[in-house]
mmCIF file of C-alpha atoms and ligand atoms in Angstrom:
data_model
loop_
_atom_site.group_PDB
_atom_site.id
_atom_site.type_symbol
_atom_site.label_atom_id
_atom_site.label_comp_id
_atom_site.label_asym_id
_atom_site.label_seq_id
_atom_site.Cartn_x
_atom_site.Cartn_y
_atom_site.Cartn_z
ATOM 1 C CA UNK A 1 0.000 0.000 0.000
ATOM 2 C CA UNK A 2 1.029 3.626 -0.500
ATOM 3 C CA UNK A 3 2.677 5.602 2.281
ATOM 4 C CA UNK A 4 -0.172 7.566 3.950
ATOM 5 C CA UNK A 5 2.119 10.596 4.284
ATOM 6 C CA UNK A 6 3.787 10.997 0.896
ATOM 7 C CA UNK A 7 2.033 8.369 -1.278
ATOM 8 C CA UNK A 8 5.320 6.589 -1.987
ATOM 9 C CA UNK A 9 4.281 3.201 -3.473
ATOM 10 C CA UNK A 10 6.499 1.066 -1.250
ATOM 11 C CA UNK A 11 7.175 0.535 2.458
ATOM 12 C CA UNK A 12 9.443 -1.579 4.615
ATOM 13 C CA UNK A 13 8.145 -3.851 7.414
ATOM 14 C CA UNK A 14 10.024 -3.098 10.636
ATOM 15 C CA UNK A 15 7.965 -5.225 13.015
ATOM 16 C CA UNK A 16 5.242 -7.932 12.778
ATOM 17 C CA UNK A 17 3.069 -9.107 15.590
ATOM 18 C CA UNK A 18 0.238 -11.635 15.736
ATOM 19 C CA UNK A 19 -2.770 -10.434 17.724
ATOM 20 C CA UNK A 20 -3.677 -12.203 20.979
ATOM 21 C CA UNK A 21 -6.597 -14.032 19.373
ATOM 22 C CA UNK A 22 -4.365 -15.190 16.520
ATOM 23 C CA UNK A 23 -6.781 -13.864 13.908
ATOM 24 C CA UNK A 24 -4.785 -10.900 12.647
ATOM 25 C CA UNK A 25 -1.259 -9.637 12.159
ATOM 26 C CA UNK A 26 -0.180 -6.065 12.843
ATOM 27 C CA UNK A 27 2.772 -4.792 10.854
ATOM 28 C CA UNK A 28 4.738 -1.692 11.711
ATOM 29 C CA UNK A 29 5.986 -0.147 8.466
ATOM 30 C CA UNK A 30 8.341 2.605 7.493
ATOM 31 C CA UNK A 31 8.378 4.582 4.276
ATOM 32 C CA UNK A 32 11.862 4.595 2.652
ATOM 33 C CA UNK A 33 11.062 7.901 0.995
ATOM 34 C CA UNK A 34 9.896 10.169 3.856
ATOM 35 C CA UNK A 35 10.711 7.965 6.866
ATOM 36 C CA UNK A 36 7.091 8.079 8.081
ATOM 37 C CA UNK A 37 5.935 5.136 10.185
ATOM 38 C CA UNK A 38 2.486 3.551 10.105
ATOM 39 C CA UNK A 39 0.752 0.319 11.100
ATOM 40 C CA UNK A 40 -1.265 -2.053 8.965
ATOM 41 C CA UNK A 41 -3.515 -4.858 10.148
ATOM 42 C CA UNK A 42 -3.827 -7.983 8.107
ATOM 43 C CA UNK A 43 -6.778 -10.353 8.491
ATOM 44 C CA UNK A 44 -8.079 -13.119 6.266
ATOM 45 C CA UNK A 45 -10.767 -11.565 4.104
ATOM 46 C CA UNK A 46 -14.262 -12.627 5.047
ATOM 47 C CA UNK A 47 -17.038 -11.995 2.557
ATOM 48 C CA UNK A 48 -20.757 -12.081 3.183
ATOM 49 C CA UNK A 49 -23.150 -13.031 0.397
ATOM 50 C CA UNK A 50 -26.448 -11.274 0.888
ATOM 51 C CA UNK A 51 -29.801 -12.706 -0.136
ATOM 52 C CA UNK A 52 -29.768 -10.351 -3.118
ATOM 53 C CA UNK A 53 -26.511 -11.974 -4.264
ATOM 54 C CA UNK A 54 -24.459 -8.879 -3.433
ATOM 55 C CA UNK A 55 -21.115 -9.694 -1.792
ATOM 56 C CA UNK A 56 -19.768 -7.388 0.882
ATOM 57 C CA UNK A 57 -17.080 -7.603 3.557
ATOM 58 C CA UNK A 58 -18.086 -8.979 6.953
ATOM 59 C CA UNK A 59 -18.914 -6.143 9.325
ATOM 60 C CA UNK A 60 -19.340 -6.246 13.096
ATOM 61 C CA UNK A 61 -21.488 -3.129 12.813
ATOM 62 C CA UNK A 62 -23.936 -5.039 10.623
ATOM 63 C CA UNK A 63 -24.125 -7.808 13.214
ATOM 64 C CA UNK A 64 -24.859 -5.236 15.907
ATOM 65 C CA UNK A 65 -27.542 -3.477 13.876
ATOM 66 C CA UNK A 66 -29.051 -6.897 13.147
ATOM 67 C CA UNK A 67 -29.510 -7.747 16.825
ATOM 68 C CA UNK A 68 -30.108 -4.262 18.239
ATOM 69 C CA UNK A 69 -33.829 -4.378 17.524
ATOM 70 C CA UNK A 70 -34.202 -7.697 19.343
ATOM 71 C CA UNK A 71 -32.443 -6.150 22.352
ATOM 72 C CA UNK A 72 -34.777 -3.151 22.644
ATOM 73 C CA UNK A 73 -35.869 -2.594 26.229
ATOM 74 C CA UNK A 74 -33.548 -5.335 27.470
ATOM 75 C CA UNK A 75 -30.625 -4.797 29.870
ATOM 76 C CA UNK A 76 -28.090 -5.042 27.031
ATOM 77 C CA UNK A 77 -25.421 -2.343 26.684
ATOM 78 C CA UNK A 78 -23.495 -1.150 23.627
ATOM 79 C CA UNK A 79 -20.434 -2.840 25.159
ATOM 80 C CA UNK A 80 -22.384 -6.132 25.348
ATOM 81 C CA UNK A 81 -23.275 -5.765 21.670
ATOM 82 C CA UNK A 82 -19.640 -5.069 20.761
ATOM 83 C CA UNK A 83 -18.520 -8.218 22.598
ATOM 84 C CA UNK A 84 -21.282 -10.212 20.913
ATOM 85 C CA UNK A 85 -20.204 -9.003 17.465
ATOM 86 C CA UNK A 86 -16.601 -9.892 18.255
ATOM 87 C CA UNK A 87 -17.616 -13.387 19.348
ATOM 88 C CA UNK A 88 -19.646 -13.849 16.168
ATOM 89 C CA UNK A 89 -16.674 -12.783 14.056
ATOM 90 C CA UNK A 90 -14.313 -15.102 15.939
ATOM 91 C CA UNK A 91 -16.755 -17.996 15.578
ATOM 92 C CA UNK A 92 -17.121 -17.565 11.821
ATOM 93 C CA UNK A 93 -13.374 -17.013 11.296
ATOM 94 C CA UNK A 94 -12.568 -20.139 13.264
ATOM 95 C CA UNK A 95 -14.650 -22.230 10.882
ATOM 96 C CA UNK A 96 -11.994 -21.379 8.299
ATOM 97 C CA UNK A 97 -14.380 -20.261 5.567
ATOM 98 C CA UNK A 98 -13.622 -17.166 3.507
ATOM 99 C CA UNK A 99 -17.209 -16.441 2.567
ATOM 100 C CA UNK A 100 -20.591 -17.144 4.063
ATOM 101 C CA UNK A 101 -24.192 -16.082 3.608
ATOM 102 C CA UNK A 102 -26.380 -13.984 5.888
ATOM 103 C CA UNK A 103 -28.153 -17.133 7.031
ATOM 104 C CA UNK A 104 -24.914 -18.566 8.420
ATOM 105 C CA UNK A 105 -24.226 -15.306 10.206
ATOM 106 C CA UNK A 106 -27.687 -15.504 11.763
ATOM 107 C CA UNK A 107 -26.821 -18.996 13.004
ATOM 108 C CA UNK A 108 -23.517 -17.764 14.462
ATOM 109 C CA UNK A 109 -25.390 -14.980 16.284
ATOM 110 C CA UNK A 110 -27.864 -17.306 18.015
ATOM 111 C CA UNK A 111 -25.419 -18.892 20.499
ATOM 112 C CA UNK A 112 -23.775 -15.736 21.876
ATOM 113 C CA UNK A 113 -27.103 -13.857 21.886
ATOM 114 C CA UNK A 114 -28.714 -16.630 23.893
ATOM 115 C CA UNK A 115 -25.993 -16.333 26.535
ATOM 116 C CA UNK A 116 -26.414 -12.574 26.560
ATOM 117 C CA UNK A 117 -30.191 -12.322 26.919
ATOM 118 C CA UNK A 118 -32.785 -15.058 26.508
ATOM 119 C CA UNK A 119 -35.640 -12.711 25.629
ATOM 120 C CA UNK A 120 -33.575 -10.977 22.927
ATOM 121 C CA UNK A 121 -32.562 -14.436 21.706
ATOM 122 C CA UNK A 122 -36.212 -15.522 21.388
ATOM 123 C CA UNK A 123 -37.089 -12.339 19.517
ATOM 124 C CA UNK A 124 -34.153 -12.714 17.144
ATOM 125 C CA UNK A 125 -34.754 -16.447 16.616
ATOM 126 C CA UNK A 126 -38.450 -15.843 15.950
ATOM 127 C CA UNK A 127 -37.591 -13.540 13.044
ATOM 128 C CA UNK A 128 -34.507 -15.338 11.803
ATOM 129 C CA UNK A 129 -36.011 -18.830 11.989
ATOM 130 C CA UNK A 130 -39.415 -17.507 10.893
ATOM 131 C CA UNK A 131 -41.458 -18.783 13.844
ATOM 132 C CA UNK A 132 -45.052 -18.815 12.667
ATOM 133 C CA UNK A 133 -46.919 -20.306 15.572
ATOM 134 C CA UNK A 134 -47.055 -20.364 19.363
ATOM 135 C CA UNK A 135 -45.741 -23.922 19.169
ATOM 136 C CA UNK A 136 -42.484 -22.640 17.649
ATOM 137 C CA UNK A 137 -42.039 -20.348 20.652
ATOM 138 C CA UNK A 138 -42.967 -23.142 23.046
ATOM 139 C CA UNK A 139 -40.378 -25.437 21.481
ATOM 140 C CA UNK A 140 -37.652 -22.780 21.715
ATOM 141 C CA UNK A 141 -38.574 -21.925 25.304
ATOM 142 C CA UNK A 142 -38.674 -25.624 26.163
ATOM 143 C CA UNK A 143 -35.110 -25.975 24.851
ATOM 144 C CA UNK A 144 -33.973 -22.981 26.901
ATOM 145 C CA UNK A 145 -35.573 -24.483 30.030
ATOM 146 C CA UNK A 146 -34.062 -27.911 29.393
ATOM 147 C CA UNK A 147 -30.587 -26.417 28.941
ATOM 148 C CA UNK A 148 -31.011 -24.314 32.057
ATOM 149 C CA UNK A 149 -31.978 -27.420 34.049
ATOM 150 C CA UNK A 150 -28.933 -29.219 32.635
ATOM 151 C CA UNK A 151 -26.660 -26.304 33.561
ATOM 152 C CA UNK A 152 -28.208 -26.275 37.036
ATOM 153 C CA UNK A 153 -27.575 -30.000 37.442
ATOM 154 C CA UNK A 154 -23.958 -29.507 36.377
ATOM 155 C CA UNK A 155 -23.497 -26.838 39.042
ATOM 156 C CA UNK A 156 -24.587 -29.164 41.795
HETATM 157 ZN ZN1 LIG B 201 6.357 8.421 2.793
#
């Protein structure tokens, strides 16, 4: 990439570091022309194929805006949403795919959202999985109860 200071087309890497989560590399670079130093972050590219067929880069902001509505009126903070989006990104990156569709992102959201807030989870799941009857809600709530009982048993 071009030097952000003088637009020189080349730069020299003076330091490389892998991030703590192992999902990105930060490189400290220096421009041989003006001596300016800057940092680049390298991550595997992750593309999202929308229902319309349009491909766009994965965005944590899109994940957050996708779940924000389900979290309305719930005790969920912006920081919670940021952590959720990070967990979703980590989960999809760890599967090793380079592209996925919005449906798969919805699936990746369900787990972390459920841990964050069960009501928001039910709202999100009802839209995403197109619940169309009370029975669908009852089934989902039944699963939440069963898992809670299991978790309770494990605590004892
Ligand atoms: Zn420069």
